[in-house]
Amino acid sequence: AITRHWGPGFEFYSSQNCFAYHEVTKHGTCTGYSSAVNYLQAARNAWLSISYYVEHLSQYRGSVVSKDTLYSTLGSRRNVTFSCDIDCVLVDIFFCFSAQNAMLQEPTACPQAVTNQAYTGACSHCDFIDLTNKSHGKLPSSSDRIPRAQGIQIRHSLPPDFNLFLLALFWRHEDKFNSPNEKRLFVHGLWPEFSTLRNASSLASC
């Protein structure tokens, strides 16, 4: 089942059926994986491969840290990028993986085409990044009007000729009402990308 318990980091997939449906139908349909479960398993493999860095990031939860500290904590400036809101509050973290490595067991260098994109380059105005409990910009949300995701099959809406995956993680409270509990990282999704801007427009729907 799509909304089975996928382990720590996947709480939004385990408890919010509509969120799982959105990620599978928007991003999974472009990946070439044979089923929704295979797509989510790949996302889990990528998550497990960077869990060491995620654990180290927890030491700065509730703090404001330099951008360089955040890069070094997450392993390498080459393999990771992140986005912030206008006040430099952390929103998302993105790890890059080669699409040629089917197991997604190790991050790869993020190409300039990725780090320059608006959704990952929004921390360029920040020297320090806020990892406190402040609210930040718009986040993915589910809708009760979306059909149930159980048993959905991947449609090959685009040929799987991309060469890069982004593992997108969002930094937020565990529930959507921003309760007083501390923020932490959750898996947002596994997104297909091109390492050059030349073909980027063909993945606009992914």
PDB file of C-alpha atoms in Angstrom:
ATOM      1  CA  ALA A   1       0.000   0.000   0.000  1.00  0.00           C
ATOM      2  CA  ILE A   2       1.196   3.507  -0.778  1.00  0.00           C
ATOM      3  CA  THR A   3       0.473   4.793   2.703  1.00  0.00           C
ATOM      4  CA  ARG A   4       2.104   1.941   4.594  1.00  0.00           C
ATOM      5  CA  HIS A   5       4.627   2.816   7.299  1.00  0.00           C
ATOM      6  CA  TRP A   6       7.796   3.730   5.385  1.00  0.00           C
ATOM      7  CA  GLY A   7       9.777   4.585   8.515  1.00  0.00           C
ATOM      8  CA  PRO A   8      11.098   7.840  10.024  1.00  0.00           C
ATOM      9  CA  GLY A   9      11.035  10.749   7.613  1.00  0.00           C
ATOM     10  CA  PHE A  10       8.022   9.376   5.716  1.00  0.00           C
ATOM     11  CA  GLU A  11       5.335  10.284   8.225  1.00  0.00           C
ATOM     12  CA  PHE A  12       3.462  12.350   5.638  1.00  0.00           C
ATOM     13  CA  TYR A  13       3.301   9.332   3.330  1.00  0.00           C
ATOM     14  CA  SER A  14       2.203   7.041   6.139  1.00  0.00           C
ATOM     15  CA  SER A  15      -0.588   9.235   7.476  1.00  0.00           C
ATOM     16  CA  GLN A  16      -1.690  11.535   4.635  1.00  0.00           C
ATOM     17  CA  ASN A  17      -2.972   9.484   1.739  1.00  0.00           C
ATOM     18  CA  CYS A  18      -3.518  12.505  -0.491  1.00  0.00           C
ATOM     19  CA  PHE A  19       0.071  13.658  -0.087  1.00  0.00           C
ATOM     20  CA  ALA A  20       1.350  10.277  -1.256  1.00  0.00           C
ATOM     21  CA  TYR A  21      -1.033  10.428  -4.222  1.00  0.00           C
ATOM     22  CA  HIS A  22       0.242  13.881  -5.206  1.00  0.00           C
ATOM     23  CA  GLU A  23       3.911  12.879  -5.146  1.00  0.00           C
ATOM     24  CA  VAL A  24       3.326   9.648  -7.059  1.00  0.00           C
ATOM     25  CA  THR A  25       1.154  11.187  -9.762  1.00  0.00           C
ATOM     26  CA  LYS A  26       3.160  14.386 -10.242  1.00  0.00           C
ATOM     27  CA  HIS A  27       6.719  13.077  -9.936  1.00  0.00           C
ATOM     28  CA  GLY A  28       6.597   9.286  -9.957  1.00  0.00           C
ATOM     29  CA  THR A  29       4.825   9.199 -13.307  1.00  0.00           C
ATOM     30  CA  CYS A  30       7.905  10.678 -14.973  1.00  0.00           C
ATOM     31  CA  THR A  31      10.520   8.352 -13.523  1.00  0.00           C
ATOM     32  CA  GLY A  32      10.045   5.077 -15.380  1.00  0.00           C
ATOM     33  CA  TYR A  33       9.585   3.052 -12.194  1.00  0.00           C
ATOM     34  CA  SER A  34       7.141   0.221 -12.805  1.00  0.00           C
ATOM     35  CA  SER A  35       4.926   0.944  -9.800  1.00  0.00           C
ATOM     36  CA  ALA A  36       4.227   3.539  -7.173  1.00  0.00           C
ATOM     37  CA  VAL A  37       5.723   1.281  -4.510  1.00  0.00           C
ATOM     38  CA  ASN A  38       8.985   0.960  -6.486  1.00  0.00           C
ATOM     39  CA  TYR A  39       9.154   4.734  -6.837  1.00  0.00           C
ATOM     40  CA  LEU A  40       8.642   5.261  -3.108  1.00  0.00           C
ATOM     41  CA  GLN A  41      11.168   2.540  -2.298  1.00  0.00           C
ATOM     42  CA  ALA A  42      13.733   4.451  -4.382  1.00  0.00           C
ATOM     43  CA  ALA A  43      12.927   7.593  -2.390  1.00  0.00           C
ATOM     44  CA  ARG A  44      13.426   5.618   0.811  1.00  0.00           C
ATOM     45  CA  ASN A  45      16.801   4.304  -0.406  1.00  0.00           C
ATOM     46  CA  ALA A  46      17.911   7.875  -1.108  1.00  0.00           C
ATOM     47  CA  TRP A  47      16.679   9.013   2.311  1.00  0.00           C
ATOM     48  CA  LEU A  48      18.545   6.209   4.109  1.00  0.00           C
ATOM     49  CA  SER A  49      21.749   7.100   2.267  1.00  0.00           C
ATOM     50  CA  ILE A  50      21.745  10.627   3.729  1.00  0.00           C
ATOM     51  CA  SER A  51      20.243   9.834   7.150  1.00  0.00           C
ATOM     52  CA  TYR A  52      23.659  10.236   8.774  1.00  0.00           C
ATOM     53  CA  TYR A  53      23.719  13.900   7.773  1.00  0.00           C
ATOM     54  CA  VAL A  54      20.123  14.411   8.860  1.00  0.00           C
ATOM     55  CA  GLU A  55      20.983  13.131  12.326  1.00  0.00           C
ATOM     56  CA  HIS A  56      23.854  15.610  12.581  1.00  0.00           C
ATOM     57  CA  LEU A  57      21.611  18.463  11.513  1.00  0.00           C
ATOM     58  CA  SER A  58      19.412  17.901  14.570  1.00  0.00           C
ATOM     59  CA  GLN A  59      22.093  19.425  16.814  1.00  0.00           C
ATOM     60  CA  TYR A  60      21.297  22.841  15.298  1.00  0.00           C
ATOM     61  CA  ARG A  61      17.527  22.571  15.605  1.00  0.00           C
ATOM     62  CA  GLY A  62      16.207  25.734  17.234  1.00  0.00           C
ATOM     63  CA  SER A  63      19.329  27.726  16.250  1.00  0.00           C
ATOM     64  CA  VAL A  64      20.508  30.166  13.611  1.00  0.00           C
ATOM     65  CA  VAL A  65      23.633  28.856  11.851  1.00  0.00           C
ATOM     66  CA  SER A  66      25.920  30.072   9.123  1.00  0.00           C
ATOM     67  CA  LYS A  67      25.332  28.826   5.611  1.00  0.00           C
ATOM     68  CA  ASP A  68      28.812  27.280   5.607  1.00  0.00           C
ATOM     69  CA  THR A  69      27.988  25.344   8.785  1.00  0.00           C
ATOM     70  CA  LEU A  70      24.841  23.994   7.181  1.00  0.00           C
ATOM     71  CA  TYR A  71      26.758  22.900   4.087  1.00  0.00           C
ATOM     72  CA  SER A  72      29.463  21.135   6.095  1.00  0.00           C
ATOM     73  CA  THR A  73      26.908  19.419   8.351  1.00  0.00           C
ATOM     74  CA  LEU A  74      25.095  18.043   5.297  1.00  0.00           C
ATOM     75  CA  GLY A  75      28.222  16.476   3.885  1.00  0.00           C
ATOM     76  CA  SER A  76      29.358  18.540   0.939  1.00  0.00           C
ATOM     77  CA  ARG A  77      28.596  21.819  -0.766  1.00  0.00           C
ATOM     78  CA  ARG A  78      28.738  19.888  -4.028  1.00  0.00           C
ATOM     79  CA  ASN A  79      25.990  17.372  -3.210  1.00  0.00           C
ATOM     80  CA  VAL A  80      23.348  19.465  -1.495  1.00  0.00           C
ATOM     81  CA  THR A  81      21.499  22.736  -1.864  1.00  0.00           C
ATOM     82  CA  PHE A  82      18.638  24.319   0.032  1.00  0.00           C
ATOM     83  CA  SER A  83      15.954  26.971  -0.084  1.00  0.00           C
ATOM     84  CA  CYS A  84      14.871  29.645   2.397  1.00  0.00           C
ATOM     85  CA  ASP A  85      12.083  32.140   2.703  1.00  0.00           C
ATOM     86  CA  ILE A  86      12.662  35.878   2.455  1.00  0.00           C
ATOM     87  CA  ASP A  87      13.702  35.994   6.147  1.00  0.00           C
ATOM     88  CA  CYS A  88      16.269  33.196   5.697  1.00  0.00           C
ATOM     89  CA  VAL A  89      14.137  30.612   7.494  1.00  0.00           C
ATOM     90  CA  LEU A  90      15.012  27.159   6.136  1.00  0.00           C
ATOM     91  CA  VAL A  91      12.275  25.691   3.921  1.00  0.00           C
ATOM     92  CA  ASP A  92      13.731  22.768   1.929  1.00  0.00           C
ATOM     93  CA  ILE A  93      16.926  20.770   1.526  1.00  0.00           C
ATOM     94  CA  PHE A  94      17.767  19.034  -1.760  1.00  0.00           C
ATOM     95  CA  PHE A  95      20.248  16.181  -2.269  1.00  0.00           C
ATOM     96  CA  CYS A  96      21.259  15.229  -5.823  1.00  0.00           C
ATOM     97  CA  PHE A  97      21.435  11.635  -7.060  1.00  0.00           C
ATOM     98  CA  SER A  98      22.429  10.250 -10.426  1.00  0.00           C
ATOM     99  CA  ALA A  99      19.504   8.621 -12.247  1.00  0.00           C
ATOM    100  CA  GLN A 100      21.991   6.085 -13.655  1.00  0.00           C
ATOM    101  CA  ASN A 101      22.421   4.626 -10.158  1.00  0.00           C
ATOM    102  CA  ALA A 102      19.142   2.764  -9.719  1.00  0.00           C
ATOM    103  CA  MET A 103      19.718   2.051  -6.020  1.00  0.00           C
ATOM    104  CA  LEU A 104      20.277   5.758  -5.181  1.00  0.00           C
ATOM    105  CA  GLN A 105      22.766   4.810  -2.478  1.00  0.00           C
ATOM    106  CA  GLU A 106      25.035   7.841  -2.629  1.00  0.00           C
ATOM    107  CA  PRO A 107      24.501  11.538  -3.458  1.00  0.00           C
ATOM    108  CA  THR A 108      26.238  13.017  -6.473  1.00  0.00           C
ATOM    109  CA  ALA A 109      27.368  16.537  -7.294  1.00  0.00           C
ATOM    110  CA  CYS A 110      24.526  18.982  -7.924  1.00  0.00           C
ATOM    111  CA  PRO A 111      25.007  20.668 -11.320  1.00  0.00           C
ATOM    112  CA  GLN A 112      24.804  24.423 -11.663  1.00  0.00           C
ATOM    113  CA  ALA A 113      21.498  24.115 -13.484  1.00  0.00           C
ATOM    114  CA  VAL A 114      19.990  22.796 -10.250  1.00  0.00           C
ATOM    115  CA  THR A 115      21.648  25.135  -7.767  1.00  0.00           C
ATOM    116  CA  ASN A 116      20.700  28.155  -9.900  1.00  0.00           C
ATOM    117  CA  GLN A 117      17.005  27.307 -10.077  1.00  0.00           C
ATOM    118  CA  ALA A 118      14.660  29.556  -8.130  1.00  0.00           C
ATOM    119  CA  TYR A 119      13.277  26.818  -5.888  1.00  0.00           C
ATOM    120  CA  THR A 120      16.760  25.774  -4.735  1.00  0.00           C
ATOM    121  CA  GLY A 121      18.605  29.081  -5.002  1.00  0.00           C
ATOM    122  CA  ALA A 122      16.470  31.070  -2.616  1.00  0.00           C
ATOM    123  CA  CYS A 123      19.142  31.088   0.135  1.00  0.00           C
ATOM    124  CA  SER A 124      21.561  33.123  -1.970  1.00  0.00           C
ATOM    125  CA  HIS A 125      20.597  36.245  -0.020  1.00  0.00           C
ATOM    126  CA  CYS A 126      21.394  34.608   3.340  1.00  0.00           C
ATOM    127  CA  ASP A 127      24.678  34.342   5.251  1.00  0.00           C
ATOM    128  CA  PHE A 128      22.898  32.704   8.187  1.00  0.00           C
ATOM    129  CA  ILE A 129      20.043  30.185   8.085  1.00  0.00           C
ATOM    130  CA  ASP A 130      17.247  30.090  10.651  1.00  0.00           C
ATOM    131  CA  LEU A 131      16.459  26.572  11.946  1.00  0.00           C
ATOM    132  CA  THR A 132      14.113  27.710  14.702  1.00  0.00           C
ATOM    133  CA  ASN A 133      10.380  27.074  14.992  1.00  0.00           C
ATOM    134  CA  LYS A 134       9.408  30.149  13.011  1.00  0.00           C
ATOM    135  CA  SER A 135       6.768  29.664  10.356  1.00  0.00           C
ATOM    136  CA  HIS A 136       7.974  29.897   6.786  1.00  0.00           C
ATOM    137  CA  GLY A 137       6.613  30.078   3.274  1.00  0.00           C
ATOM    138  CA  LYS A 138       4.013  28.000   1.500  1.00  0.00           C
ATOM    139  CA  LEU A 139       4.392  24.234   1.884  1.00  0.00           C
ATOM    140  CA  PRO A 140       2.813  21.285   0.043  1.00  0.00           C
ATOM    141  CA  SER A 141      -0.650  20.483   1.309  1.00  0.00           C
ATOM    142  CA  SER A 142      -3.105  17.685   0.668  1.00  0.00           C
ATOM    143  CA  SER A 143      -6.713  17.950  -0.431  1.00  0.00           C
ATOM    144  CA  ASP A 144      -9.585  15.685   0.522  1.00  0.00           C
ATOM    145  CA  ARG A 145     -10.807  16.019  -3.059  1.00  0.00           C
ATOM    146  CA  ILE A 146      -7.868  14.014  -4.450  1.00  0.00           C
ATOM    147  CA  PRO A 147      -8.755  10.344  -5.110  1.00  0.00           C
ATOM    148  CA  ARG A 148      -7.292   7.649  -2.871  1.00  0.00           C
ATOM    149  CA  ALA A 149      -3.781   6.533  -3.782  1.00  0.00           C
ATOM    150  CA  GLN A 150      -4.035   2.855  -2.895  1.00  0.00           C
ATOM    151  CA  GLY A 151      -3.051   0.591  -5.746  1.00  0.00           C
ATOM    152  CA  ILE A 152      -2.225   3.397  -8.183  1.00  0.00           C
ATOM    153  CA  GLN A 153       0.034   2.389 -11.073  1.00  0.00           C
ATOM    154  CA  ILE A 154       2.762   4.540 -12.577  1.00  0.00           C
ATOM    155  CA  ARG A 155       1.904   5.992 -15.991  1.00  0.00           C
ATOM    156  CA  HIS A 156       4.805   6.621 -18.350  1.00  0.00           C
ATOM    157  CA  SER A 157       3.754  10.150 -19.226  1.00  0.00           C
ATOM    158  CA  LEU A 158       7.301  11.104 -20.212  1.00  0.00           C
ATOM    159  CA  PRO A 159      10.221   8.964 -21.409  1.00  0.00           C
ATOM    160  CA  PRO A 160      12.665   8.325 -18.541  1.00  0.00           C
ATOM    161  CA  ASP A 161      15.511  10.200 -20.241  1.00  0.00           C
ATOM    162  CA  PHE A 162      16.321  12.543 -17.350  1.00  0.00           C
ATOM    163  CA  ASN A 163      19.703  12.072 -15.682  1.00  0.00           C
ATOM    164  CA  LEU A 164      19.246  13.369 -12.171  1.00  0.00           C
ATOM    165  CA  PHE A 165      17.051  12.883  -9.109  1.00  0.00           C
ATOM    166  CA  LEU A 166      16.494  15.478  -6.417  1.00  0.00           C
ATOM    167  CA  LEU A 167      15.583  14.123  -3.012  1.00  0.00           C
ATOM    168  CA  ALA A 168      13.554  17.011  -1.621  1.00  0.00           C
ATOM    169  CA  LEU A 169      13.230  17.290   2.154  1.00  0.00           C
ATOM    170  CA  PHE A 170      11.113  19.851   3.925  1.00  0.00           C
ATOM    171  CA  TRP A 171      11.883  21.383   7.304  1.00  0.00           C
ATOM    172  CA  ARG A 172       8.651  21.736   9.232  1.00  0.00           C
ATOM    173  CA  HIS A 173       6.511  20.808  12.202  1.00  0.00           C
ATOM    174  CA  GLU A 174       5.127  17.299  12.314  1.00  0.00           C
ATOM    175  CA  ASP A 175       1.529  18.404  11.947  1.00  0.00           C
ATOM    176  CA  LYS A 176       0.073  20.852   9.454  1.00  0.00           C
ATOM    177  CA  PHE A 177      -1.233  23.179  12.150  1.00  0.00           C
ATOM    178  CA  ASN A 178       2.255  24.260  13.284  1.00  0.00           C
ATOM    179  CA  SER A 179       1.889  23.009  16.835  1.00  0.00           C
ATOM    180  CA  PRO A 180       4.623  23.862  19.363  1.00  0.00           C
ATOM    181  CA  ASN A 181       6.613  20.694  18.604  1.00  0.00           C
ATOM    182  CA  GLU A 182      10.040  21.286  17.112  1.00  0.00           C
ATOM    183  CA  LYS A 183      10.650  21.262  13.392  1.00  0.00           C
ATOM    184  CA  ARG A 184      12.545  18.441  11.721  1.00  0.00           C
ATOM    185  CA  LEU A 185      13.170  17.053   8.250  1.00  0.00           C
ATOM    186  CA  PHE A 186      10.573  15.025   6.373  1.00  0.00           C
ATOM    187  CA  VAL A 187      10.756  13.519   2.894  1.00  0.00           C
ATOM    188  CA  HIS A 188       8.939  15.728   0.408  1.00  0.00           C
ATOM    189  CA  GLY A 189       9.590  13.691  -2.719  1.00  0.00           C
ATOM    190  CA  LEU A 190      11.979  12.273  -5.285  1.00  0.00           C
ATOM    191  CA  TRP A 191      11.955  14.557  -8.305  1.00  0.00           C
ATOM    192  CA  PRO A 192      13.345  13.839 -11.802  1.00  0.00           C
ATOM    193  CA  GLU A 193      15.555  16.593 -13.225  1.00  0.00           C
ATOM    194  CA  PHE A 194      17.988  17.338 -16.025  1.00  0.00           C
ATOM    195  CA  SER A 195      21.532  18.428 -15.179  1.00  0.00           C
ATOM    196  CA  THR A 196      21.379  21.023 -17.965  1.00  0.00           C
ATOM    197  CA  LEU A 197      18.793  23.689 -18.664  1.00  0.00           C
ATOM    198  CA  ARG A 198      18.577  22.553 -22.281  1.00  0.00           C
ATOM    199  CA  ASN A 199      15.842  19.985 -21.600  1.00  0.00           C
ATOM    200  CA  ALA A 200      14.328  21.466 -18.451  1.00  0.00           C
ATOM    201  CA  SER A 201      11.105  22.574 -20.097  1.00  0.00           C
ATOM    202  CA  SER A 202      10.156  18.984 -20.967  1.00  0.00           C
ATOM    203  CA  LEU A 203       9.941  18.159 -17.252  1.00  0.00           C
ATOM    204  CA  ALA A 204       7.728  21.124 -16.412  1.00  0.00           C
ATOM    205  CA  SER A 205       4.836  18.829 -15.479  1.00  0.00           C
ATOM    206  CA  CYS A 206       7.023  16.689 -13.193  1.00  0.00           C
TER     207      CYS A 206
END
